[in-house]
Tab-separated table of C-alpha atoms in Angstrom:
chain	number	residue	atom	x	y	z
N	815	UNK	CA	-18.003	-29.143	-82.519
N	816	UNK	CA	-20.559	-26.502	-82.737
N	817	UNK	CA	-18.410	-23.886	-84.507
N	818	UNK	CA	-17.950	-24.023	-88.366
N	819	UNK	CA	-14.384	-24.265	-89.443
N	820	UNK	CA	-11.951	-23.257	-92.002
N	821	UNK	CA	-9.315	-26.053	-92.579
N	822	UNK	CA	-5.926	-24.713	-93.195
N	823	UNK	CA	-3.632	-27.179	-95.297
N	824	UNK	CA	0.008	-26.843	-94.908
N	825	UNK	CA	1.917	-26.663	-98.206
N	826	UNK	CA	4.623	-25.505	-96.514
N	827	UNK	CA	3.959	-21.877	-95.400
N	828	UNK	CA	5.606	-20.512	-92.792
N	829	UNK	CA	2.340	-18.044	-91.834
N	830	UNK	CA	-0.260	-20.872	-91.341
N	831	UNK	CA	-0.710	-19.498	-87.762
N	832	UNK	CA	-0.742	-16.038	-89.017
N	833	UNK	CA	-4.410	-16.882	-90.980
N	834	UNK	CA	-5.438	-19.134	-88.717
N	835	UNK	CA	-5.573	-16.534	-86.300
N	836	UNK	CA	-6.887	-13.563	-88.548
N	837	UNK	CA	-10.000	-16.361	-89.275
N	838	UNK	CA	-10.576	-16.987	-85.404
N	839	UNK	CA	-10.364	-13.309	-85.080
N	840	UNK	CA	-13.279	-13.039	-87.436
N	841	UNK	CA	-15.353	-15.278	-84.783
N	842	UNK	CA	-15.101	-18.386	-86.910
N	843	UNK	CA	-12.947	-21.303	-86.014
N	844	UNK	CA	-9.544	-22.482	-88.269
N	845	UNK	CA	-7.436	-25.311	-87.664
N	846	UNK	CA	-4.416	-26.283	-89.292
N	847	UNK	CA	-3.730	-29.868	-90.797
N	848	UNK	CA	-0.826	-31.281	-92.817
N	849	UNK	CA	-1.325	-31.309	-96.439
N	850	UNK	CA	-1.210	-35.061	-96.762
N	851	UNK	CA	-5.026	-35.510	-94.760
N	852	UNK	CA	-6.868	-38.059	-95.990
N	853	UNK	CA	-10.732	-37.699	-96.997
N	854	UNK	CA	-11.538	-39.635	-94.616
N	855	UNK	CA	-9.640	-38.020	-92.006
N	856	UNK	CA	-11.032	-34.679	-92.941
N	857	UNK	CA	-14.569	-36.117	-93.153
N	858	UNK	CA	-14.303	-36.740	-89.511
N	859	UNK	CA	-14.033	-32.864	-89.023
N	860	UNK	CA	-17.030	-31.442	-87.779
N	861	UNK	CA	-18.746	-28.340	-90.112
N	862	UNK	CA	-16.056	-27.579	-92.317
N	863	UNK	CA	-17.116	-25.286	-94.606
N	864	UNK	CA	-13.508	-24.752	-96.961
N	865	UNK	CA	-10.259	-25.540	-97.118
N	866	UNK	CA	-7.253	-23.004	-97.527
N	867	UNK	CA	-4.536	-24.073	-99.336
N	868	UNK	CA	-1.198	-22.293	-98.031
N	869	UNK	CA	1.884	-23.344	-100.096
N	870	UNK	CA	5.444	-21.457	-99.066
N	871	UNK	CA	8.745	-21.824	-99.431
N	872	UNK	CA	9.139	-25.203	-97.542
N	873	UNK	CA	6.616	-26.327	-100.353
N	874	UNK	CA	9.719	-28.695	-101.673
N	875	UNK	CA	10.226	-31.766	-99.644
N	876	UNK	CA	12.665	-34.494	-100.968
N	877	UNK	CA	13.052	-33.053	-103.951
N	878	UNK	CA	9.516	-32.621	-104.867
N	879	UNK	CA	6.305	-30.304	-104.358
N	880	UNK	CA	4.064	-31.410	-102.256
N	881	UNK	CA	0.142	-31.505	-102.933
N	882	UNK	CA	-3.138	-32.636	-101.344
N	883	UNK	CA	-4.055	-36.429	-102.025
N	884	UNK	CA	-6.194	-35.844	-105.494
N	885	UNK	CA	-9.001	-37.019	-104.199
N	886	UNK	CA	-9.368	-34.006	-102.171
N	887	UNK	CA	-10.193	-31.731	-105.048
N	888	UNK	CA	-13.191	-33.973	-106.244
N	889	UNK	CA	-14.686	-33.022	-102.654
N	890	UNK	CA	-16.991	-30.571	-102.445
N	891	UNK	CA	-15.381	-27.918	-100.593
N	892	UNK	CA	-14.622	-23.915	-101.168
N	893	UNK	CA	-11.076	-23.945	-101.707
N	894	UNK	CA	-8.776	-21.212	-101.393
N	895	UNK	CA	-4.949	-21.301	-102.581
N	896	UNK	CA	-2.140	-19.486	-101.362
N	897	UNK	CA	1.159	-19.809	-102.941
N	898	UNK	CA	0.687	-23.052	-104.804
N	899	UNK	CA	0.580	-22.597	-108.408
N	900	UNK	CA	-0.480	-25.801	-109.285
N	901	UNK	CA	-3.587	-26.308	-107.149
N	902	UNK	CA	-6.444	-27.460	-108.960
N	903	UNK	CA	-9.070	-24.973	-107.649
N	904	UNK	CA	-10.818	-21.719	-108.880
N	905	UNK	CA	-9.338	-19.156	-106.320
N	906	UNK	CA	-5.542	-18.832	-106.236
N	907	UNK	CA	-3.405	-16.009	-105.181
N	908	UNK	CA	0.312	-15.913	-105.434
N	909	UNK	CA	1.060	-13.959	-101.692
N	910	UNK	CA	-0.572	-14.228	-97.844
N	911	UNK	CA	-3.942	-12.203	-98.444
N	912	UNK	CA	-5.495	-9.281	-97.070
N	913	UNK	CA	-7.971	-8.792	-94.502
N	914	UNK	CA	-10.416	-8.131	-96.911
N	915	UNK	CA	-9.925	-11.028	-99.317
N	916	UNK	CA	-9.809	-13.935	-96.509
N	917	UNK	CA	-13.047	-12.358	-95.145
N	918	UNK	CA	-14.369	-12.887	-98.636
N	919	UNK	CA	-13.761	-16.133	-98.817
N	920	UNK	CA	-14.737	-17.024	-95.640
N	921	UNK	CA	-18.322	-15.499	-95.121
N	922	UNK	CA	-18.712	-14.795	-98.612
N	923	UNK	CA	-17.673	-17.986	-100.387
N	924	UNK	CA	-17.727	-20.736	-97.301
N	925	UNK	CA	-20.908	-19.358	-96.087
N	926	UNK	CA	-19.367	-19.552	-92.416
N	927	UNK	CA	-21.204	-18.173	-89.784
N	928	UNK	CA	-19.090	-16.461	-86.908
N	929	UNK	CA	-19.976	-18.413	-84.452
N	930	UNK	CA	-16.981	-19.624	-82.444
N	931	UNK	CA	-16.298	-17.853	-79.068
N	932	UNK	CA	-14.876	-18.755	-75.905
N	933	UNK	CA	-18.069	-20.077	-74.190
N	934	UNK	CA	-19.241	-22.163	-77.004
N	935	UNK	CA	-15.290	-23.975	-77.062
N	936	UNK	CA	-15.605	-24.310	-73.380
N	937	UNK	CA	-19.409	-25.730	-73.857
N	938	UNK	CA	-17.798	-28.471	-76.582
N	939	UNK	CA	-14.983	-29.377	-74.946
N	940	UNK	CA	-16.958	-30.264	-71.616
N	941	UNK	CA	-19.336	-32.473	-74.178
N	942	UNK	CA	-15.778	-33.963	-75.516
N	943	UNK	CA	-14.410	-34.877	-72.368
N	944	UNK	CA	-17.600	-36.210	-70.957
N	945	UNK	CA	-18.011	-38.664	-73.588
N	946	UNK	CA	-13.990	-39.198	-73.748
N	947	UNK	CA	-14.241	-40.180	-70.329
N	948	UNK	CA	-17.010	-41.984	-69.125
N	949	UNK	CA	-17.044	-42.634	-65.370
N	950	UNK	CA	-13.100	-42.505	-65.412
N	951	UNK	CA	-11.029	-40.892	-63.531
N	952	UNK	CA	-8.287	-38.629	-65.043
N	953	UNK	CA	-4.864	-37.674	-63.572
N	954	UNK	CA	-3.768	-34.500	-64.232
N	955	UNK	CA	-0.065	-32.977	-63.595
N	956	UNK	CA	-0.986	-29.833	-61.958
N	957	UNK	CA	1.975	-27.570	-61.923
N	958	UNK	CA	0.374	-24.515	-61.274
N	959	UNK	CA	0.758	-22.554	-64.813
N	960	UNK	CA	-1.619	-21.246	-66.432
N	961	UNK	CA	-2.127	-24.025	-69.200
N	962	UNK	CA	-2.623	-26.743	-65.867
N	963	UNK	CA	-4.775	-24.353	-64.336
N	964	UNK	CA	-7.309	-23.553	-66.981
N	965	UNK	CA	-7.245	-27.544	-67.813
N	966	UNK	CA	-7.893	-28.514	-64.032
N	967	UNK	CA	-10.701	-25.915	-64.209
N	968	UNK	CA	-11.903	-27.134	-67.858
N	969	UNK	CA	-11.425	-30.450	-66.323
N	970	UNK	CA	-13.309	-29.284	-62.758
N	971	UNK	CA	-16.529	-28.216	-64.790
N	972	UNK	CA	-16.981	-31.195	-67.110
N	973	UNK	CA	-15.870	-34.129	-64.647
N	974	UNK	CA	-15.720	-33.062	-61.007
N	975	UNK	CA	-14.283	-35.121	-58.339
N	976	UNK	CA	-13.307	-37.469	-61.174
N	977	UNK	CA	-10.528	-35.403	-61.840
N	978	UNK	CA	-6.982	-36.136	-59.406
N	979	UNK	CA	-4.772	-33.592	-59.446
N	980	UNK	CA	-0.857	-34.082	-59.271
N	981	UNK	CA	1.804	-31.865	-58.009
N	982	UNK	CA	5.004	-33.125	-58.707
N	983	UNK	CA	8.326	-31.384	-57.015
N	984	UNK	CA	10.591	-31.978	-59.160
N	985	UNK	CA	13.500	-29.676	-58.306
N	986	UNK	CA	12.718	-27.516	-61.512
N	987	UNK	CA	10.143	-25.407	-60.117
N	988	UNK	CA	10.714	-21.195	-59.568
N	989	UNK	CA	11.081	-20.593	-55.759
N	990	UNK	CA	8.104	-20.983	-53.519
N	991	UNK	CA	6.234	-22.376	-56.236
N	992	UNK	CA	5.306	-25.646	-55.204
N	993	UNK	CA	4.446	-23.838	-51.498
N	994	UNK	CA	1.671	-21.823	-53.848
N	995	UNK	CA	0.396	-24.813	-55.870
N	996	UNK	CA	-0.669	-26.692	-52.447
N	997	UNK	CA	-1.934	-23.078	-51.042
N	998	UNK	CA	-4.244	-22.487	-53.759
N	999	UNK	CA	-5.415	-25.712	-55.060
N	1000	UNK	CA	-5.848	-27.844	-51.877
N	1001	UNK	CA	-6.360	-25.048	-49.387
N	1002	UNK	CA	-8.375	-22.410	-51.557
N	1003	UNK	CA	-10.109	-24.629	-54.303
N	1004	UNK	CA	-10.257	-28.170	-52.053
N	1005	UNK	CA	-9.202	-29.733	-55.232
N	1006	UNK	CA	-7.878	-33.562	-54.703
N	1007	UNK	CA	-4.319	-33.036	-54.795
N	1008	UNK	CA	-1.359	-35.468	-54.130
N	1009	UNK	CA	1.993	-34.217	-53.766
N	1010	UNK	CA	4.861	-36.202	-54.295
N	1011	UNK	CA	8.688	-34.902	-53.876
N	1012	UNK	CA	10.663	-35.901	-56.801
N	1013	UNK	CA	13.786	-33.846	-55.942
N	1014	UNK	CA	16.465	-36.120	-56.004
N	1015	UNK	CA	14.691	-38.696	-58.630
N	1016	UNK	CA	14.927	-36.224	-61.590
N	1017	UNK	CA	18.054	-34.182	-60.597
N	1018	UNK	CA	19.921	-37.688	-60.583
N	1019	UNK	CA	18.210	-38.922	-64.083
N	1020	UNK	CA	19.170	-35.651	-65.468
N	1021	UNK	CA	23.128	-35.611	-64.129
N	1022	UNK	CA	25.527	-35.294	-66.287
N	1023	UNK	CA	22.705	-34.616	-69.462
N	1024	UNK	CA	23.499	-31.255	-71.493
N	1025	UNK	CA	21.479	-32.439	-74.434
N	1026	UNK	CA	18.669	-29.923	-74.780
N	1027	UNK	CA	16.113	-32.327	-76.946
N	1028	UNK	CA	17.679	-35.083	-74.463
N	1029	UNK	CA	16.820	-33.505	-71.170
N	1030	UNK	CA	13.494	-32.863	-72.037
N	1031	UNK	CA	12.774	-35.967	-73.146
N	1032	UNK	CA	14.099	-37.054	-69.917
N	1033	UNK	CA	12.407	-34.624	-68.083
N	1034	UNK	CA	8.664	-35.667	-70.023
N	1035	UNK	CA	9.595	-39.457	-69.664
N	1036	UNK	CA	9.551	-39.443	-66.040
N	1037	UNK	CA	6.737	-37.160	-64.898
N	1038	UNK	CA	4.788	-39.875	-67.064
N	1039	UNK	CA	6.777	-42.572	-64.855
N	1040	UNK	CA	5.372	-40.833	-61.769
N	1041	UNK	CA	2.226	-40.430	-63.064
N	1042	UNK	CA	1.549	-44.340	-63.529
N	1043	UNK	CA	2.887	-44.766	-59.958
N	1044	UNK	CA	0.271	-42.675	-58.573
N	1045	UNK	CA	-2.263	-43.969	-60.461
N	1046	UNK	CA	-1.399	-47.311	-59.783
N	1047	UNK	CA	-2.229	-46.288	-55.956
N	1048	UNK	CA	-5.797	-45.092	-57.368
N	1049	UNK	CA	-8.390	-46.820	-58.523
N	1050	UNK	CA	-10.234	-46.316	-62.214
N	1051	UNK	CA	-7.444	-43.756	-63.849
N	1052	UNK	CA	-7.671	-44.270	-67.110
N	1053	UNK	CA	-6.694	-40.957	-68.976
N	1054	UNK	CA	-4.213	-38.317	-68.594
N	1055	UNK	CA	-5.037	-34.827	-68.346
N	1056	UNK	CA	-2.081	-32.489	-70.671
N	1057	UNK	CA	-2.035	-29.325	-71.179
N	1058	UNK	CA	-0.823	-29.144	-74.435
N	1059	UNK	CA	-1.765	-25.565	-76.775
N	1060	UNK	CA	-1.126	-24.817	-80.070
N	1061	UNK	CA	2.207	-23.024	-80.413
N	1062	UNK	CA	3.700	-26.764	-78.748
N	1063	UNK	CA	2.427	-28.604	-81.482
N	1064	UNK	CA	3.613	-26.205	-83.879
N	1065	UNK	CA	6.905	-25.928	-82.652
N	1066	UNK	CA	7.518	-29.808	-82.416
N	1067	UNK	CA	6.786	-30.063	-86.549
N	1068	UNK	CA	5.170	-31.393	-89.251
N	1069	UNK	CA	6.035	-32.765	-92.381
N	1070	UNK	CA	6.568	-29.340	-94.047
N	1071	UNK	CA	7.427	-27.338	-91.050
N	1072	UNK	CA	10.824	-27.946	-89.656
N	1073	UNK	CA	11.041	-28.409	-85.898
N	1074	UNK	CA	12.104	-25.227	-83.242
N	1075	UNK	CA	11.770	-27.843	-80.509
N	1076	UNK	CA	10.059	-30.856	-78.607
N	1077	UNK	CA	7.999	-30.180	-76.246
N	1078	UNK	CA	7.647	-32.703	-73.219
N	1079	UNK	CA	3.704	-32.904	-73.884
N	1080	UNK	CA	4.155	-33.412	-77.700
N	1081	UNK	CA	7.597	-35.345	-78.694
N	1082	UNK	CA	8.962	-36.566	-74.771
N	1083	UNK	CA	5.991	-38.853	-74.376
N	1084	UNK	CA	7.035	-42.647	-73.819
N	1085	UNK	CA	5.873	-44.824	-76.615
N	1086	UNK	CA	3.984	-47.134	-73.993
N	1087	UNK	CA	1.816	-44.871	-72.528
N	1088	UNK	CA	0.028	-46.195	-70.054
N	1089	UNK	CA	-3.272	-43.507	-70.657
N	1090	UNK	CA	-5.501	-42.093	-73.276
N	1091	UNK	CA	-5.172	-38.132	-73.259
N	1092	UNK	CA	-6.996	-35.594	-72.425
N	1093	UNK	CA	-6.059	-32.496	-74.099
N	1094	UNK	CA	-9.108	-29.892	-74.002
N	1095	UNK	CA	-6.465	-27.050	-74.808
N	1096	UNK	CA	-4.306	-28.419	-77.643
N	1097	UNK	CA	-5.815	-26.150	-80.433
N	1098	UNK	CA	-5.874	-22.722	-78.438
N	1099	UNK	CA	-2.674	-20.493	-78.609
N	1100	UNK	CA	-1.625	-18.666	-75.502
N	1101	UNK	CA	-4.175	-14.989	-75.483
N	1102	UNK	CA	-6.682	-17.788	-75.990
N	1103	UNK	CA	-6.054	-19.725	-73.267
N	1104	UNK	CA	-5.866	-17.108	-70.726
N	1105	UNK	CA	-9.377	-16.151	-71.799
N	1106	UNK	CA	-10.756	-19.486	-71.907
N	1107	UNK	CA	-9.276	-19.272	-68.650
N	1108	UNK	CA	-11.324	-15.639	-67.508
N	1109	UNK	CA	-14.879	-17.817	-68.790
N	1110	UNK	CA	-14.030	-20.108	-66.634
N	1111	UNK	CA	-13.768	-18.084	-63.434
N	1112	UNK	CA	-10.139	-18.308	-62.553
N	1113	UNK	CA	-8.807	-15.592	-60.496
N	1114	UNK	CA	-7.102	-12.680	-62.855
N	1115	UNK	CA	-3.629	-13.380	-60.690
N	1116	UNK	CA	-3.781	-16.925	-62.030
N	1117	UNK	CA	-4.993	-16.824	-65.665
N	1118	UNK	CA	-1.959	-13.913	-66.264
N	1119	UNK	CA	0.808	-15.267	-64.432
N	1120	UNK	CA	4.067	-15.905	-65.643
N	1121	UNK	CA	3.977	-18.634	-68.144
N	1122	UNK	CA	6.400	-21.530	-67.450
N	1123	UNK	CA	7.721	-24.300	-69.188
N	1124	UNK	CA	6.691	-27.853	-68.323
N	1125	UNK	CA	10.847	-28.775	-68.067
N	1126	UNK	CA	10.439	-26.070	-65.823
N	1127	UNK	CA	14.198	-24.443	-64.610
N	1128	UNK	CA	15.685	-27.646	-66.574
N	1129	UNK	CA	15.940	-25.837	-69.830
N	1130	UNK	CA	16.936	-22.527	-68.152
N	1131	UNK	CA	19.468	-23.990	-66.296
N	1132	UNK	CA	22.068	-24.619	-69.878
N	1133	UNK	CA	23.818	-27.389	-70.724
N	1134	UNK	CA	23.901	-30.462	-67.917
N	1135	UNK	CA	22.034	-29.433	-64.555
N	1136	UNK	CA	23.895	-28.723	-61.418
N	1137	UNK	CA	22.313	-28.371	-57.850
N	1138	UNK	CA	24.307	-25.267	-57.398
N	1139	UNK	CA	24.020	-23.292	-61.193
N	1140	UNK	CA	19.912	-24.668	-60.418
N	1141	UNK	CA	19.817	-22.626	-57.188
N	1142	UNK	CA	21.552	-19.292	-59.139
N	1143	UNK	CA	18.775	-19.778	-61.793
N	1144	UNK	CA	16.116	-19.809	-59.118
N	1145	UNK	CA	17.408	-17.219	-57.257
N	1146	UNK	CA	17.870	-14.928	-59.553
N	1147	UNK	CA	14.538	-15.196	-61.287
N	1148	UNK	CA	13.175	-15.082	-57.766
N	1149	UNK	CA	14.606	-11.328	-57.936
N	1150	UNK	CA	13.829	-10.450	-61.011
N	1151	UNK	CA	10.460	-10.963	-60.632
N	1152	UNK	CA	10.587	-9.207	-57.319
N	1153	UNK	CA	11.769	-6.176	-58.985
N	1154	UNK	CA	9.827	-6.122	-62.080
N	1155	UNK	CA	6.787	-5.950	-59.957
N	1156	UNK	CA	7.741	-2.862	-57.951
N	1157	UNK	CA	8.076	-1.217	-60.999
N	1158	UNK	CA	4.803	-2.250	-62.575
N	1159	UNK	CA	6.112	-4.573	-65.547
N	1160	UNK	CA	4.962	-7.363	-64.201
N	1161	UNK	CA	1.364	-5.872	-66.059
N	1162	UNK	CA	3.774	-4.788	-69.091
N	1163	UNK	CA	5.414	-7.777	-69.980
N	1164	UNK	CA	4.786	-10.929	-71.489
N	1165	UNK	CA	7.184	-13.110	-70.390
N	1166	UNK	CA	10.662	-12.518	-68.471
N	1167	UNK	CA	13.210	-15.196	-66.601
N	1168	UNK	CA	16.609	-15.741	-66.117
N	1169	UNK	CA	18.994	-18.283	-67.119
N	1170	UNK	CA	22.094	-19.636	-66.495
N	1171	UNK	CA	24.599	-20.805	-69.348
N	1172	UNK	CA	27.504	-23.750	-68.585
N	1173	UNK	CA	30.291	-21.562	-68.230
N	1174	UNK	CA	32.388	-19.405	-66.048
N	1175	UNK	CA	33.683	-15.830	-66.721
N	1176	UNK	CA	36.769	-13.990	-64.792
N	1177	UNK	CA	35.418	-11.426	-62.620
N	1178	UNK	CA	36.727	-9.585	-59.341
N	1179	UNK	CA	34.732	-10.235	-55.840
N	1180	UNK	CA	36.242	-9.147	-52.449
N	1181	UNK	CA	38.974	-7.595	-53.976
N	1182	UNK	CA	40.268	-11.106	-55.128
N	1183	UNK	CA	39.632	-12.736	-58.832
N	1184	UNK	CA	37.292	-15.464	-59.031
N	1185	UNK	CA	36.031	-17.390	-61.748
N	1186	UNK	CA	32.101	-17.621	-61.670
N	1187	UNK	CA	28.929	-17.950	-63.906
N	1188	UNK	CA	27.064	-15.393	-65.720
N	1189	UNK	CA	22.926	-14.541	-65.223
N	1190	UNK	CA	21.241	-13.327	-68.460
N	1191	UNK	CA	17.998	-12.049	-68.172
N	1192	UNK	CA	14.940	-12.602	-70.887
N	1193	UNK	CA	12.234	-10.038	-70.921
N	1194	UNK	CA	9.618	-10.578	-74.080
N	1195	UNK	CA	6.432	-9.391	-75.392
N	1196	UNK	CA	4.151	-11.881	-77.546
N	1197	UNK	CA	0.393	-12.631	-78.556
N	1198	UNK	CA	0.726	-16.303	-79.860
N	1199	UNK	CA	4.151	-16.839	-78.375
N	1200	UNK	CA	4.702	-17.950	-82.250
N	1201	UNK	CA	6.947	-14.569	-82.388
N	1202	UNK	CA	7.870	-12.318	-80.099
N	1203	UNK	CA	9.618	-8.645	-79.360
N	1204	UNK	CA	12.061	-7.620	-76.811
N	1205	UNK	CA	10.932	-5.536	-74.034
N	1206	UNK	CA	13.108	-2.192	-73.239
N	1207	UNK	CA	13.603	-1.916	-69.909
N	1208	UNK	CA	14.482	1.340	-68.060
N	1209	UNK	CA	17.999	1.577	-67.311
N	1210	UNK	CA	17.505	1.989	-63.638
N	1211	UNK	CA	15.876	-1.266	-62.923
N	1212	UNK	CA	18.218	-3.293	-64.641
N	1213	UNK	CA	21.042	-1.823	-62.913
N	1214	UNK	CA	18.897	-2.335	-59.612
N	1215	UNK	CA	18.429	-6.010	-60.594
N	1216	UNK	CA	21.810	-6.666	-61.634
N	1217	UNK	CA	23.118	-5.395	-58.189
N	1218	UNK	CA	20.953	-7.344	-56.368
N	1219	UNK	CA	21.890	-10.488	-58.318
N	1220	UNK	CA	25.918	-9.959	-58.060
N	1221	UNK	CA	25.310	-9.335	-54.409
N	1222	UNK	CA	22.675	-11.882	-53.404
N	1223	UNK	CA	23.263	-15.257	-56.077
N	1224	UNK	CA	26.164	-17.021	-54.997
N	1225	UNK	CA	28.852	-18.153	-57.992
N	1226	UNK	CA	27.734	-15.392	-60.212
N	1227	UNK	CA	29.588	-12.286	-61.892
N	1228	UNK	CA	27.948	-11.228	-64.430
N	1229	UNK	CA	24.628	-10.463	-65.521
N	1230	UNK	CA	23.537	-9.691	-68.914
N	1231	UNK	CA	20.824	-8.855	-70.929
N	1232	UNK	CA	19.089	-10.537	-73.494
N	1233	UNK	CA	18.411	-8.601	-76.741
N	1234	UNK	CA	17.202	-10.869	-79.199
N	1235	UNK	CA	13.842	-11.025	-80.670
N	1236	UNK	CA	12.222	-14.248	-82.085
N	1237	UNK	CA	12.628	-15.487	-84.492
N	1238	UNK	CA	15.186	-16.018	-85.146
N	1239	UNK	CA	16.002	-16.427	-80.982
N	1240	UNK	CA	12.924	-18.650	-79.415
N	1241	UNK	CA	11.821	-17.796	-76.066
N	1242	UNK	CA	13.473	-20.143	-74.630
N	1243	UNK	CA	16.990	-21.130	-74.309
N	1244	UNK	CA	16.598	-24.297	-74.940
């Protein structure tokens, strides 16, 4: 690591990502670290030049406050706290600062240099995974997103043709969308990529399963299983190729941050894990990615597509997974995405799907009463994906999208629309 770096502690703030990203912003890199780091674990951070306290009001766990190990104060690090009254350090404020105080302390006090920008990260993670990886090989589930695509291209530049890539059809993709992985990655990039159809595998470990946490666990578990199959057909795959960002570390918790959710890259991993990981990614939230993703050359129509969820249509398909509430799902986001482009918000928005919840309504089709399942449509605007707005869509095109989905999805009646912002809604469903 070339960059120097401000270490954020977590007291138990709920706005460690909010600084982290006001320092980045300033061109110098932060990370964030549970409180409880040791000095030896910190030592092994490259160029740190202070440390940020940031206590909050999940500062109380089992009954007590936490604080750093003492031995961190003897160190001789700038050290800034935030909302912990009983740090042991010069500069202590009792609120998140201003702009003008954290830039203090960073170039003022730390001495940092703003020196961290997308080519430098890309230049030390291809130096990371080099040495991570020897003359391995490294499998990597390619699914098409953009956090698989900018890996396979992070992955492309440091390694080469010791990188295999990995499309698995699971059943849980949007519609055409393993069709466009193949089209693009074996036919326009002549990337090494093995396809294997999953269909049935996954939609029969997942019957029955209406266990959010459970089906991704499920759903993480077994890519992995398929993973080691393939590479047992390979020769020299050693490491696994994830791409893992910030906001799903985040989100699956830490000792003072309560978890939103797992994610099947962080928590659904099996605890005999065949590989060592590759995860050039994991400290870059979403905007970041996509232009880590623009350095690297990627096509604009890749780097800003839709994001996706590695469960894929599993957790927007609620409660246990049916073939035929699957196909509604992927129909109707098949339309909605149809329709937002026409009218230009495929540029606009952030992030928009369907989903389809476990239950049936009473509605009235061909003049007779039938008893089918609802479609609510998600349409969000975000930065980190750590919060995000609601977007207000004209009138007009939801009632043209809602036609079209009462018309053209089979066992649905209703379609609603999704108001909620998060927090305290996620993005997901589930």
């Amino acid at each position: 690591m070339k960059q120097d770096m401000i270490v954020i502690l977590d007291l138990g703030s709920t706005e460690n990502t909010v600084i982290a990203r006001q320092i980045r912003e300033m061109g110098v890199y932060s990370e964030i670290h549970p409180h409880d780091i040791t000095p030896d674990e910190l030592g092994k951070l490259q160029n740190v030049k202070g440390i940020i306290l940031n206590g909050g009001e999940n500062r109380i766990v089992d009954g007590a406050a936490v604080d750093i190990a003492p031995s961190l104060y003897e160190l001789d690090y700038p050290m800034l706290a935030i909302d912990h009254p009983t740090a042991r350090c010069e500069e202590k404020l009792d609120r998140l600062p201003g702009e003008d105080v954290l830039r203090g302390f960073v170039f003022a006090t730390c001495k940092a240099e703003a020196n961290w920008n997308m080519k430098n990260f890309i230049d030390d993670q291809v130096e990371l995974i080099r040495q991570q990886v020897g003359d391995k090989k490294v499998l990597l589930a390619l699914s098409g997103g953009v956090d698989s695509s900018v890996v396979a291209a992070m992955l492309i530049k440091a390694i080469g043709k010791q990188l295999v890539c990995v499309h698995v059809n699971h059943g849980l993709m949007r519609k055409d969308e393993s069709e466009s992985v193949i089209r693009v990655f074996r036919d326009q990039l002549h990337a090494e990529l093995i396809y294997v159809d999953a269909v049935d595998r996954f939609l029969g470990k997942l019957e029955g399963v209406a266990d959010p946490e459970q089906k991704r666990k499920i759903i993480g578990g077994e890519f992995i299983r398929v993973f080691e199959e393939e590479a047992r057909k390979l020769e020299g795959i050693d490491f696994l190729g994830q791409g893992t960002i910030y906001p799903d570390i985040i989100e699956s918790g830490t000792k003072t941050a309560k978890m939103v959710k797992s994610h099947h890259n962080v928590g659904g991993l099996p605890e005999d894990l065949k590989f060592a990981l590759v995860e050039p990614l994991k400290q870059l939230f979403k905007d970041e990615v996509r232009a880590c993703g623009v350095e690297l050359g990627l096509p604009a129509n890749m780097v800003y597509r839709q994001p996706f969820p590695g469960p894929g249509l599993g957790v927007r398909c609620l409660g246990a997974i049916t073939r035929e509430r699957l196909e509604a799902v992927r129909e109707s986001d098949a339309i909605l995405r149809e329709e937002f482009e026409k009218a230009g918000l495929d540029k606009k928005v952030w992030q928009y799907f369907t989903v389809v919840p476990d239950f049936k309504s009473v509605g009235v089709k061909d003049n007779a009463r039938c008893f089918d399942y609802m479609v609510i449509i998600r349409a969000i605007n975000t930065i980190d994906a750590m919060s995000a707005t609601i977007e207000r869509v004209d009138w007009d095109v939801l009632q043209k999208i809602t036609d079209r989905i009462l018309a053209e999805v089979e066992h649905v009646n209703r379609v609603c629309y999704d108001m909620s912002p998060k927090p305290p809604a996620t993005i997901e469903f589930e």
